[in-house]
Amino acid sequence: MLSLNPAAGRDRLHLLCLGAHSDDLEIGCSGAVLRWLAEVPEVHVTWVVLSAPGERALEARRSAKALLKGAASAEVVIGDFSDAHFPSETARMKAFFAELGRRTTPDLVLTHRLEDRHQDHRTVAELTWQAWRDHLVLEYEIPKYEGDLGQPNVYVPLPAEIARRKVRHLMKHFGTQRSKGWFTEATFQGLMALRGIECRAPSGQAEALHARKVVL
C-alpha cells in the first residue's frame, strides 16, 4: 500500500497537539509523535492540555518534558477549564482556541474524535475544526468504558521500541490514573496490536487516527 507519511522527506514539521485532559495526548498519539521526532530533523511542538487540576498539571508538564525532549522546540500550554464541564465553557474555550490559532501555524493538528462519547473530548474536537479550517487535522482515539472506538482510516505503524516506550511512559508519568481499571499496560498494548493487524504494521503495532479531509 502506498504510504502517505507526513514526515517523509521533510526537514521541518510543526505539530499542534490538543488534549482535553493530562493523559489524552499520550494515550491517543504519543507513538506517532515519537516516530516523527525520530524521523524529522526539526520538529516544533505546541502541546496543549485544556484541563489538568492539581497534581495532574504536574503530571502533564513532566510527561510533556520527557516525551518531547527531542523536539527543536516545545511549548506546553495548560488550560484551566473545568473537567467534565467543557460544553458549559464553550465560549471561553472558543476564545482560547482563537488565540492559539492567531499565534500558531501548524503543519498538522492532532485532536480528539468528533464522535468521542466523552463530552470534553467532543467539545475539543468541534472547536478544533472551527479554529483550524485550512489545516490537516487528524483525530486520535481514546479507549474507554463507553466502547466508542470507531473505524479509523489513517494508521501510523510503530517500531517495537517506540510502542514499548509509549506504554512505559504512560505507566510512569500518570500515577493518578493507575487506580482506574482500564489504565493498564494490557489496554494500551492491546489497542496498538489491534491497529497493527489492521494496517499490517511490520512490528505488529500501530496507532490509528481519523481524517475528515485530506488534499493530495
CSV table of C-alpha atoms in Angstrom, one decimal:
chain,number,residue,atom,x,y,z
A,1,MET,CA,0.0,0.0,0.0
A,2,LEU,CA,1.3,3.5,-0.9
A,3,SER,CA,2.3,5.3,2.3
A,4,LEU,CA,1.5,9.0,2.7
A,5,ASN,CA,3.8,9.8,5.6
A,6,PRO,CA,3.5,13.5,6.6
A,7,ALA,CA,7.1,13.3,7.8
A,8,ALA,CA,8.6,11.7,4.7
A,9,GLY,CA,11.2,14.0,3.0
A,10,ARG,CA,10.6,16.9,5.4
A,11,ASP,CA,13.3,18.7,7.3
A,12,ARG,CA,10.9,20.6,9.5
A,13,LEU,CA,7.5,19.8,11.0
A,14,HIS,CA,5.2,21.9,13.3
A,15,LEU,CA,2.8,19.8,15.4
A,16,LEU,CA,-0.2,21.3,17.3
A,17,CYS,CA,-1.3,18.7,19.8
A,18,LEU,CA,-4.6,19.3,21.6
A,19,GLY,CA,-5.8,17.2,24.6
A,20,ALA,CA,-8.7,17.7,26.9
A,21,HIS,CA,-7.0,16.0,29.9
A,22,SER,CA,-3.5,15.4,31.1
A,23,ASP,CA,-3.0,11.9,29.6
A,24,ASP,CA,-5.2,12.1,26.5
A,25,LEU,CA,-2.4,13.0,24.0
A,26,GLU,CA,-0.1,10.4,25.5
A,27,ILE,CA,-2.8,7.7,25.1
A,28,GLY,CA,-4.0,8.8,21.7
A,29,CYS,CA,-1.0,9.8,19.7
A,30,SER,CA,2.3,9.8,21.6
A,31,GLY,CA,3.6,6.9,19.5
A,32,ALA,CA,3.1,8.9,16.3
A,33,VAL,CA,4.7,11.9,17.9
A,34,LEU,CA,7.7,9.9,19.0
A,35,ARG,CA,8.1,8.4,15.5
A,36,TRP,CA,8.0,11.8,13.8
A,37,LEU,CA,10.5,13.2,16.3
A,38,ALA,CA,12.8,10.3,15.3
A,39,GLU,CA,12.3,10.8,11.6
A,40,VAL,CA,12.2,14.6,11.1
A,41,PRO,CA,15.4,16.7,11.9
A,42,GLU,CA,13.5,19.7,13.2
A,43,VAL,CA,10.2,19.2,14.9
A,44,HIS,CA,8.4,22.1,16.7
A,45,VAL,CA,5.6,21.1,19.0
A,46,THR,CA,2.8,23.1,20.6
A,47,TRP,CA,1.4,20.8,23.3
A,48,VAL,CA,-2.0,21.9,24.8
A,49,VAL,CA,-3.8,20.3,27.7
A,50,LEU,CA,-7.1,22.0,28.5
A,51,SER,CA,-7.8,20.6,32.0
A,52,ALA,CA,-5.2,19.4,34.5
A,53,PRO,CA,-6.2,20.4,38.0
A,54,GLY,CA,-3.9,19.9,41.0
A,55,GLU,CA,-1.4,17.1,40.7
A,56,ARG,CA,-2.5,16.3,37.1
A,57,ALA,CA,-0.9,19.6,36.0
A,58,LEU,CA,2.5,18.4,37.3
A,59,GLU,CA,2.0,15.1,35.6
A,60,ALA,CA,1.1,16.8,32.3
A,61,ARG,CA,4.2,19.1,32.4
A,62,ARG,CA,6.6,16.3,33.4
A,63,SER,CA,5.2,14.0,30.8
A,64,ALA,CA,5.5,16.5,28.0
A,65,LYS,CA,9.0,17.4,29.1
A,66,ALA,CA,10.1,13.8,28.9
A,67,LEU,CA,8.2,12.9,25.7
A,68,LEU,CA,9.2,16.0,23.7
A,69,LYS,CA,12.9,16.2,24.7
A,70,GLY,CA,13.9,15.5,21.2
A,71,ALA,CA,12.0,18.4,19.7
A,72,ALA,CA,13.6,21.5,18.3
A,73,SER,CA,11.1,23.5,20.4
A,74,ALA,CA,8.2,22.6,22.6
A,75,GLU,CA,5.6,24.9,24.1
A,76,VAL,CA,3.4,23.4,26.8
A,77,VAL,CA,0.1,25.2,27.4
A,78,ILE,CA,-2.0,24.1,30.4
A,79,GLY,CA,-5.6,25.5,30.4
A,80,ASP,CA,-7.8,26.0,33.5
A,81,PHE,CA,-11.1,24.6,32.1
A,82,SER,CA,-13.4,22.5,34.4
A,83,ASP,CA,-13.0,18.8,33.9
A,84,ALA,CA,-16.3,17.1,32.7
A,85,HIS,CA,-17.9,20.5,32.1
A,86,PHE,CA,-16.4,21.7,28.8
A,87,PRO,CA,-19.7,22.2,27.0
A,88,SER,CA,-20.7,24.9,29.6
A,89,GLU,CA,-17.4,26.7,28.9
A,90,THR,CA,-17.6,26.7,25.1
A,91,ALA,CA,-17.5,30.5,24.7
A,92,ARG,CA,-14.4,30.9,26.9
A,93,MET,CA,-12.8,27.9,25.3
A,94,LYS,CA,-13.5,29.2,21.8
A,95,ALA,CA,-11.7,32.4,22.6
A,96,PHE,CA,-8.8,30.3,24.0
A,97,PHE,CA,-8.6,28.4,20.7
A,98,ALA,CA,-8.8,31.6,18.6
A,99,GLU,CA,-5.8,33.0,20.4
A,100,LEU,CA,-3.9,29.8,19.8
A,101,GLY,CA,-4.9,30.0,16.1
A,102,ARG,CA,-3.5,33.5,15.8
A,103,ARG,CA,-0.1,32.6,17.1
A,104,THR,CA,0.4,29.1,15.7
A,105,THR,CA,0.8,27.9,12.1
A,106,PRO,CA,1.0,24.1,12.4
A,107,ASP,CA,1.6,21.7,9.6
A,108,LEU,CA,-0.5,19.1,11.4
A,109,VAL,CA,-3.1,19.3,14.1
A,110,LEU,CA,-3.8,16.3,16.4
A,111,THR,CA,-7.0,16.4,18.3
A,112,HIS,CA,-9.9,14.3,19.7
A,113,ARG,CA,-12.5,12.5,17.6
A,114,LEU,CA,-15.8,14.3,16.8
A,115,GLU,CA,-17.7,11.1,17.7
A,116,ASP,CA,-16.0,10.6,21.1
A,117,ARG,CA,-18.6,9.9,23.7
A,118,HIS,CA,-16.8,12.0,26.4
A,119,GLN,CA,-18.3,15.5,26.3
A,120,ASP,CA,-14.9,17.2,27.0
A,121,HIS,CA,-13.2,15.3,24.1
A,122,ARG,CA,-16.0,16.0,21.7
A,123,THR,CA,-16.0,19.8,22.6
A,124,VAL,CA,-12.3,20.0,21.9
A,125,ALA,CA,-12.8,18.3,18.5
A,126,GLU,CA,-15.6,20.6,17.5
A,127,LEU,CA,-13.6,23.7,18.4
A,128,THR,CA,-10.5,22.4,16.7
A,129,TRP,CA,-12.4,22.2,13.4
A,130,GLN,CA,-13.6,25.8,13.8
A,131,ALA,CA,-10.2,27.2,14.6
A,132,TRP,CA,-8.0,25.3,12.1
A,133,ARG,CA,-10.2,25.0,9.0
A,134,ASP,CA,-7.4,25.1,6.5
A,135,HIS,CA,-5.1,22.6,8.1
A,136,LEU,CA,-4.5,18.9,8.1
A,137,VAL,CA,-6.4,17.7,11.2
A,138,LEU,CA,-6.1,14.1,12.4
A,139,GLU,CA,-8.3,12.8,15.3
A,140,TYR,CA,-6.9,10.3,17.7
A,141,GLU,CA,-8.8,7.7,19.7
A,142,ILE,CA,-9.1,7.0,23.5
A,143,PRO,CA,-10.3,3.6,24.8
A,144,LYS,CA,-13.0,3.9,27.4
A,145,TYR,CA,-15.9,2.2,29.2
A,146,GLU,CA,-18.4,3.6,26.7
A,147,GLY,CA,-16.9,1.5,23.9
A,148,ASP,CA,-16.9,4.3,21.3
A,149,LEU,CA,-13.9,3.2,19.2
A,150,GLY,CA,-14.8,3.6,15.6
A,151,GLN,CA,-13.3,2.5,12.3
A,152,PRO,CA,-10.2,4.6,11.7
A,153,ASN,CA,-8.9,5.4,8.2
A,154,VAL,CA,-5.3,6.6,9.0
A,155,TYR,CA,-2.6,4.4,10.6
A,156,VAL,CA,0.8,5.1,12.0
A,157,PRO,CA,2.9,1.8,12.2
A,158,LEU,CA,5.1,2.0,15.3
A,159,PRO,CA,8.6,0.4,15.6
A,160,ALA,CA,8.5,-2.0,18.5
A,161,GLU,CA,10.8,0.1,20.7
A,162,ILE,CA,8.5,3.2,20.3
A,163,ALA,CA,5.4,1.1,21.2
A,164,ARG,CA,7.2,-0.2,24.3
A,165,ARG,CA,8.3,3.3,25.2
A,166,LYS,CA,4.8,4.7,24.9
A,167,VAL,CA,3.4,2.1,27.4
A,168,ARG,CA,6.3,2.7,29.8
A,169,HIS,CA,5.8,6.4,29.6
A,170,LEU,CA,2.1,6.2,30.4
A,171,MET,CA,2.6,4.0,33.4
A,172,LYS,CA,5.5,6.1,34.7
A,173,HIS,CA,4.0,9.6,34.4
A,174,PHE,CA,0.4,9.2,35.3
A,175,GLY,CA,0.3,7.8,38.8
A,176,THR,CA,-3.1,9.4,39.5
A,177,GLN,CA,-4.7,7.2,36.8
A,178,ARG,CA,-3.3,3.8,37.7
A,179,SER,CA,-6.2,3.1,40.1
A,180,LYS,CA,-8.6,3.1,37.1
A,181,GLY,CA,-9.4,-0.4,35.8
A,182,TRP,CA,-8.8,0.5,32.2
A,183,PHE,CA,-5.5,2.3,32.7
A,184,THR,CA,-3.3,-0.8,32.2
A,185,GLU,CA,-0.4,-1.9,30.1
A,186,ALA,CA,-2.7,-4.5,28.6
A,187,THR,CA,-5.2,-1.9,27.4
A,188,PHE,CA,-2.6,0.2,25.6
A,189,GLN,CA,-0.7,-2.8,24.2
A,190,GLY,CA,-3.9,-4.5,23.0
A,191,LEU,CA,-5.2,-1.5,21.1
A,192,MET,CA,-1.9,-1.0,19.4
A,193,ALA,CA,-1.8,-4.7,18.5
A,194,LEU,CA,-5.3,-4.5,17.0
A,195,ARG,CA,-4.5,-1.4,14.9
A,196,GLY,CA,-1.2,-3.1,13.9
A,197,ILE,CA,-3.2,-6.0,12.4
A,198,GLU,CA,-5.5,-3.6,10.5
A,199,CYS,CA,-2.5,-1.9,8.7
A,200,ARG,CA,-0.1,-4.9,8.6
A,201,ALA,CA,2.4,-3.0,10.7
A,202,PRO,CA,5.8,-4.7,10.4
A,203,SER,CA,6.2,-4.7,14.2
A,204,GLY,CA,2.6,-5.7,14.7
A,205,GLN,CA,1.8,-2.4,16.5
A,206,ALA,CA,0.3,0.9,15.3
A,207,GLU,CA,-1.8,3.9,16.3
A,208,ALA,CA,-4.9,4.8,14.4
A,209,LEU,CA,-6.3,8.2,13.5
A,210,HIS,CA,-9.3,9.6,11.7
A,211,ALA,CA,-9.0,12.0,8.8
A,212,ARG,CA,-12.1,14.1,7.7
A,213,LYS,CA,-10.5,16.0,4.8
A,214,VAL,CA,-7.2,15.3,3.0
A,215,VAL,CA,-5.8,17.2,0.0
A,216,LEU,CA,-3.4,15.2,-2.3
